[in-house]
Short mmCIF file of C-alpha atoms in Angstrom, two decimals:
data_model
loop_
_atom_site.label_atom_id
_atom_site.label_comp_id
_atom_site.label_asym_id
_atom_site.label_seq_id
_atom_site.Cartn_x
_atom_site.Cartn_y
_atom_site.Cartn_z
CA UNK A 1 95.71 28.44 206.27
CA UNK A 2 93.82 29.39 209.29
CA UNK A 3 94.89 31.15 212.06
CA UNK A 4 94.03 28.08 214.52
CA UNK A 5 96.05 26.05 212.42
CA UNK A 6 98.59 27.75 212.46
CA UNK A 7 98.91 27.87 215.78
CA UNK A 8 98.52 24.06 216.07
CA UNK A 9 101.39 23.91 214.02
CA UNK A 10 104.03 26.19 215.39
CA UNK A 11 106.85 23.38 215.09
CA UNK A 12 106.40 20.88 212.33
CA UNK A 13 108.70 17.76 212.07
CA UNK A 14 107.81 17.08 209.17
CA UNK A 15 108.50 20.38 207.44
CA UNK A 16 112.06 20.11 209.35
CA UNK A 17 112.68 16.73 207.61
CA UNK A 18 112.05 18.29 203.90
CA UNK A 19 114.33 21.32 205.47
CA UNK A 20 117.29 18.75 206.14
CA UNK A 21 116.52 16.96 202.73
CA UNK A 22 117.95 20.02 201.09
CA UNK A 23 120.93 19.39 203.58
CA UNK A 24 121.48 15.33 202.16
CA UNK A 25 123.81 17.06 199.12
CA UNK A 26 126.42 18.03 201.42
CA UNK A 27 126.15 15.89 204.81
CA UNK A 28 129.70 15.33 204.68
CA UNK A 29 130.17 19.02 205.73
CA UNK A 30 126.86 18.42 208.23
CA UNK A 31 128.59 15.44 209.72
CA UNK A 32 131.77 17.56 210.26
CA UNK A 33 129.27 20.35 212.33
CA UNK A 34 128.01 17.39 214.13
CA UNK A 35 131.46 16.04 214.76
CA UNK A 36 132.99 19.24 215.88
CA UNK A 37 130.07 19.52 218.45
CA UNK A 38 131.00 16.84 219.86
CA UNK A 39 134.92 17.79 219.74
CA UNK A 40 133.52 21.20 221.46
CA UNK A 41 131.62 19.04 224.35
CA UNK A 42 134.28 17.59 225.56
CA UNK A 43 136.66 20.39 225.53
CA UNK A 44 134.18 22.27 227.71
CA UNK A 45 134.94 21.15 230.89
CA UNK A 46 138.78 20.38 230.57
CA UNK A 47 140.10 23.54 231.59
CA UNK A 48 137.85 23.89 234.67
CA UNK A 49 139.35 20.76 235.45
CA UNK A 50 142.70 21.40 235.14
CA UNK A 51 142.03 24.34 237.46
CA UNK A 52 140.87 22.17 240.20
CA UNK A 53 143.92 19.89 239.84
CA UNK A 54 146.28 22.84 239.90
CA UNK A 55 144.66 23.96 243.25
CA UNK A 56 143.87 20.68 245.18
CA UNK A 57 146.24 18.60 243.67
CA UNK A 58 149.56 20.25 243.52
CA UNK A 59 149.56 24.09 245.10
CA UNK A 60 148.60 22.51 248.74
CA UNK A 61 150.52 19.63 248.51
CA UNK A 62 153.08 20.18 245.96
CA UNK A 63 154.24 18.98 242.69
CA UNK A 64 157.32 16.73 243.05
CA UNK A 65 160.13 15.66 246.11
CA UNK A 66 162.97 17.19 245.81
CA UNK A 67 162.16 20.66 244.93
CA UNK A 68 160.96 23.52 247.28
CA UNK A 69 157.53 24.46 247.30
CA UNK A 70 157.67 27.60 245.58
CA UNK A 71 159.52 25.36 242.64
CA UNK A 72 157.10 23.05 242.92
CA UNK A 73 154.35 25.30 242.65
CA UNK A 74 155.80 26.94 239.80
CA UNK A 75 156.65 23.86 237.81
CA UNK A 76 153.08 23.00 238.07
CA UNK A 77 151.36 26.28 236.93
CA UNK A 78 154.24 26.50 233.72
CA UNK A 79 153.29 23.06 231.96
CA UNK A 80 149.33 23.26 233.14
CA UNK A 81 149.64 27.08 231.55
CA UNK A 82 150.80 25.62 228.46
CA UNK A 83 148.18 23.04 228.13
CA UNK A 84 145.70 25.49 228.92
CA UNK A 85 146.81 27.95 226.30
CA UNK A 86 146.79 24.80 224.00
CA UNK A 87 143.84 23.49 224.81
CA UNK A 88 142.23 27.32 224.43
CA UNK A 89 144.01 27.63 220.87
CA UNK A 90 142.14 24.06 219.76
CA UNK A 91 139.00 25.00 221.07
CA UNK A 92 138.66 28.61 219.53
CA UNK A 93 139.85 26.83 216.38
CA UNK A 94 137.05 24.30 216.31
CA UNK A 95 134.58 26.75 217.53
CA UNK A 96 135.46 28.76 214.08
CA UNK A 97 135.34 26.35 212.00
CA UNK A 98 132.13 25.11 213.55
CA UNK A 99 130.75 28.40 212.75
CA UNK A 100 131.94 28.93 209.77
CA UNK A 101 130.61 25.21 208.67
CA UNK A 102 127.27 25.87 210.08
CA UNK A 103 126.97 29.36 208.27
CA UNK A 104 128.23 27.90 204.83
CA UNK A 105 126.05 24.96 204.79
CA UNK A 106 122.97 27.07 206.04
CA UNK A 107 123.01 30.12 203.31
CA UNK A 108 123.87 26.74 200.17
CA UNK A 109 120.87 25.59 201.74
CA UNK A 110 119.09 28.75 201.21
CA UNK A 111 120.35 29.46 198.24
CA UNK A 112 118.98 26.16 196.54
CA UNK A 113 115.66 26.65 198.03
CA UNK A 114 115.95 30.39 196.19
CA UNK A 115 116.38 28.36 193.23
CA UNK A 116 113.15 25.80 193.65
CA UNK A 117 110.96 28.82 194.32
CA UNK A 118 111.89 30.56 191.91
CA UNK A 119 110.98 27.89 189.23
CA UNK A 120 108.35 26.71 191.45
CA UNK A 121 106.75 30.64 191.08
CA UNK A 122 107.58 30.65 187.45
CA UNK A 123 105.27 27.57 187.23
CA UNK A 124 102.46 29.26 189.30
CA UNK A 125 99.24 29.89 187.15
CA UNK A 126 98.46 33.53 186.23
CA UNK A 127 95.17 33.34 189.03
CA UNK A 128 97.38 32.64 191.66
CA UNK A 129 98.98 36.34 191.21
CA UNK A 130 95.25 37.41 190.80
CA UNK A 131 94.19 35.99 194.28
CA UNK A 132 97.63 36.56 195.81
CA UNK A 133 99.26 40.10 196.56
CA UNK A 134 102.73 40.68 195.03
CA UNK A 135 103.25 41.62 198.68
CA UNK A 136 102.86 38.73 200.51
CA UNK A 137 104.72 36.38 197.99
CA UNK A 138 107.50 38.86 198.58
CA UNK A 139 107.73 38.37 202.05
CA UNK A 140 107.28 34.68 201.73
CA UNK A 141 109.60 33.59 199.00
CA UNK A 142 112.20 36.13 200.89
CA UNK A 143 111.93 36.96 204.41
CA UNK A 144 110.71 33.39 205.48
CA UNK A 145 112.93 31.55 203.29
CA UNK A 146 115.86 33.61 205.14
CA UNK A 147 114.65 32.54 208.29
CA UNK A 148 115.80 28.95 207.48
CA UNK A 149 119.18 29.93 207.47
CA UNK A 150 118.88 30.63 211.42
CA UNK A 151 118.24 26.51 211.68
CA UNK A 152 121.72 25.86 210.95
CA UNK A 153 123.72 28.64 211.99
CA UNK A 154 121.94 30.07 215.07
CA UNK A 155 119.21 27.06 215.55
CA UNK A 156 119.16 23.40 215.93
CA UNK A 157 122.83 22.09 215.20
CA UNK A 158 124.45 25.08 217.63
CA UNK A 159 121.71 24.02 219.88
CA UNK A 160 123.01 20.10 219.83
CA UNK A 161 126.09 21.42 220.25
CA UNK A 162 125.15 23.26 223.81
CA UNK A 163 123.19 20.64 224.30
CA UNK A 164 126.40 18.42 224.53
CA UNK A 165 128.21 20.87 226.22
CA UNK A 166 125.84 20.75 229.15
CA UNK A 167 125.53 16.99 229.61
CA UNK A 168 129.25 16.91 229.41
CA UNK A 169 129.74 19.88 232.11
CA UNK A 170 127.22 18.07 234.24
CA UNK A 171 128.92 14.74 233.90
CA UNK A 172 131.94 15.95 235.43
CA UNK A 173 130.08 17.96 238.17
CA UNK A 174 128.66 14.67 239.17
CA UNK A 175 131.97 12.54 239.22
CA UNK A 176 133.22 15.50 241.21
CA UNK A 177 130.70 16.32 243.83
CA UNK A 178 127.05 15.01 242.89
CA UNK A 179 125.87 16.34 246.59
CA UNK A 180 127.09 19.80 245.47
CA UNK A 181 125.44 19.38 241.67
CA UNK A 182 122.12 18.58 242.94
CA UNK A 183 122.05 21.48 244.73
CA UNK A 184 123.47 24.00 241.59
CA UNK A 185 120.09 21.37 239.69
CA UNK A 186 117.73 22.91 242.28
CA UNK A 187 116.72 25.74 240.06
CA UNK A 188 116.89 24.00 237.35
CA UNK A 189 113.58 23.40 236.92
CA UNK A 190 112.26 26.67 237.44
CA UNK A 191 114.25 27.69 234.52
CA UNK A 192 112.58 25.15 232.14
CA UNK A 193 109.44 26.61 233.35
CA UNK A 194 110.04 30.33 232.51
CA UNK A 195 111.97 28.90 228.95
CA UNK A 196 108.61 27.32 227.97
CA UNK A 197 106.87 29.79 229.03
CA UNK A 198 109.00 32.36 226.74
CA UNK A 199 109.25 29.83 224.00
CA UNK A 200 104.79 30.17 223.90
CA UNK A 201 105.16 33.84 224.07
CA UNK A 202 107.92 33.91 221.05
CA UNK A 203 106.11 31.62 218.71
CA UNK A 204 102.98 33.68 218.78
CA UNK A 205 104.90 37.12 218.52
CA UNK A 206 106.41 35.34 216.02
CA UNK A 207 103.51 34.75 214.10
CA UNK A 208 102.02 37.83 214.29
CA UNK A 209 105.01 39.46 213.29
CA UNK A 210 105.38 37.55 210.47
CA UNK A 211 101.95 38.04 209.25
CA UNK A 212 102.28 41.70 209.43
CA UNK A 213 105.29 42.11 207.91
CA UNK A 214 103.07 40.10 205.04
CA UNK A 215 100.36 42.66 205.25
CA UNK A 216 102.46 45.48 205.26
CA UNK A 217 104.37 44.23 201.97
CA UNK A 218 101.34 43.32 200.18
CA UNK A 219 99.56 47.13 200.94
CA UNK A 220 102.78 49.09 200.02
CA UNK A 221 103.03 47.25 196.59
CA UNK A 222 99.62 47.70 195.81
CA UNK A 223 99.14 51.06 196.56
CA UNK A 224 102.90 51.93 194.79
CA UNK A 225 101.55 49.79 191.58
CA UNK A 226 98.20 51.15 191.39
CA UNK A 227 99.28 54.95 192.38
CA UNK A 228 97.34 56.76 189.57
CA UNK A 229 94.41 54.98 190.50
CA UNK A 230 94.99 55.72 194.21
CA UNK A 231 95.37 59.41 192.79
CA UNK A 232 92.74 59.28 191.13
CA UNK A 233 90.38 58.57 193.80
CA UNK A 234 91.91 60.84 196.05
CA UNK A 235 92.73 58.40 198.33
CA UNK A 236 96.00 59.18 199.64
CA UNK A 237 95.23 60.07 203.07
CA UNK A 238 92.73 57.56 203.34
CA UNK A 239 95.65 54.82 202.90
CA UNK A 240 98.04 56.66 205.21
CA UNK A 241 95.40 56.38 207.67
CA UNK A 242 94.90 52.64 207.36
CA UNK A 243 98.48 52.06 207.31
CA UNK A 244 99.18 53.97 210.65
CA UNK A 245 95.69 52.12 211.88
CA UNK A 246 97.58 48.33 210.86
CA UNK A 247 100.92 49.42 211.86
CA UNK A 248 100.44 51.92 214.80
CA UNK A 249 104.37 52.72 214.61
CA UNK A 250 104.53 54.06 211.31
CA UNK A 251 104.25 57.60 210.86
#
């Protein structure tokens, strides 16, 4: 592949689609991440809530007649307390197991992608490893593989699930004061600016990283493999020299 198309395609949905047909065995645990995203959106903004009620609800104008304020005030904070320490307890629950879900379902993913490269290598005619450096199939068939373990626990199902928090945090910024939320908004887009802009930046770092980590695999093999003949030559300093000339930080 070229490097223009390669930077064409820097996302492609349809590569994510055969990533999340790996996934179909064991939606049921995918559909319990989804689930607990949601679970997690909504239990965003309660407790921020319950703040505000504490304060403008009941410690300026008191809980219930009857009682003094300073029983009324304390009566209020006790049970709102409580349901805020149960409400914490539930969410940090969730938020583990929606970790723990995400993890487990992305490394069985990887791991049965292991598996169908592994056979698919097996399969691979003996030219292929003539054309192909030992190096670079290294880094392919391990270090990128790897990398798809990041969709599920660090990239798109945590990202739905922030996602969700926002629109639910925003929601009840809006039913509370939508004056005041457009204002907090007023940066907002600014900030989806400088994320694109960083997003461009990452993907070809990303890239280029990956390609010389390729490189760097496919040279060290090589030169390991064919030592005596490296020896031989003589050429030892020669290929010290062109590694520290590809990667400037090695010494």
């Amino acid at each position: 592949m070229s490097s223009n198309a390669s930077k064409k395609k820097i996302f492609d949905f349809s590569l994510l689609r055969r990533v999340f047909h790996y996934a179909a065995p064991y939606k049921r645990r995918l559909y319990w991440s989804v689930a607990l995203s949601i679970l997690l959106a909504v239990l965003s903004p309660l407790r921020p809530f319950l703040i505000q009620l504490t304060i403008n609800d009941y410690i300026r104008k008191g809980a219930a007649p009857g009682y003094s304020f300073k029983e009324k005030v304390e009566q209020v904070i006790i049970w709102i307390t409580v349901l805020q320490i149960g409400l914490l307890l539930i969410e940090t629950v969730a938020r583990f197991y929606f970790g723990f879900i995400t993890a487990w379902l992305g490394q069985t993913v990887v791991r049965d992608l292991r598996v169908d490269v592994y056979k698919k290598v097996l399969g691979l005619n003996l030219s292929q490893f003539d054309k192909t450096p030992i190096g670079t199939l290294t880094t392919r068939t391990i270090n990128d593989i790897e990398a798809i373990n990041d969709i599920f626990s660090d990239g798109l199902i945590p990202i739905i699930a922030d996602l969700l928090s926002i629109l639910s945090v925003l929601l009840f910024m809006f039913l509370a004061d939508w004056r005041l939320t457009l204002v907090c908004l007023a940066p907002f887009p600014f900030l989806l600016l400088a994320t694109w802009m960083f997003k461009e930046s990452v993907n070809k770092s990303f890239i280029r990283v990956r390609n010389a980590v390729a490189a760097l695999n496919a040279f060290v093999q090589e030169h390991i493999t064919g030592m005596q003949i490296v020896q031989a030559f003589a050429a030892e300093k020669t290929g010290g020299g062109q590694v520290q000339q590809d990667q400037p930080g090695t010494s």
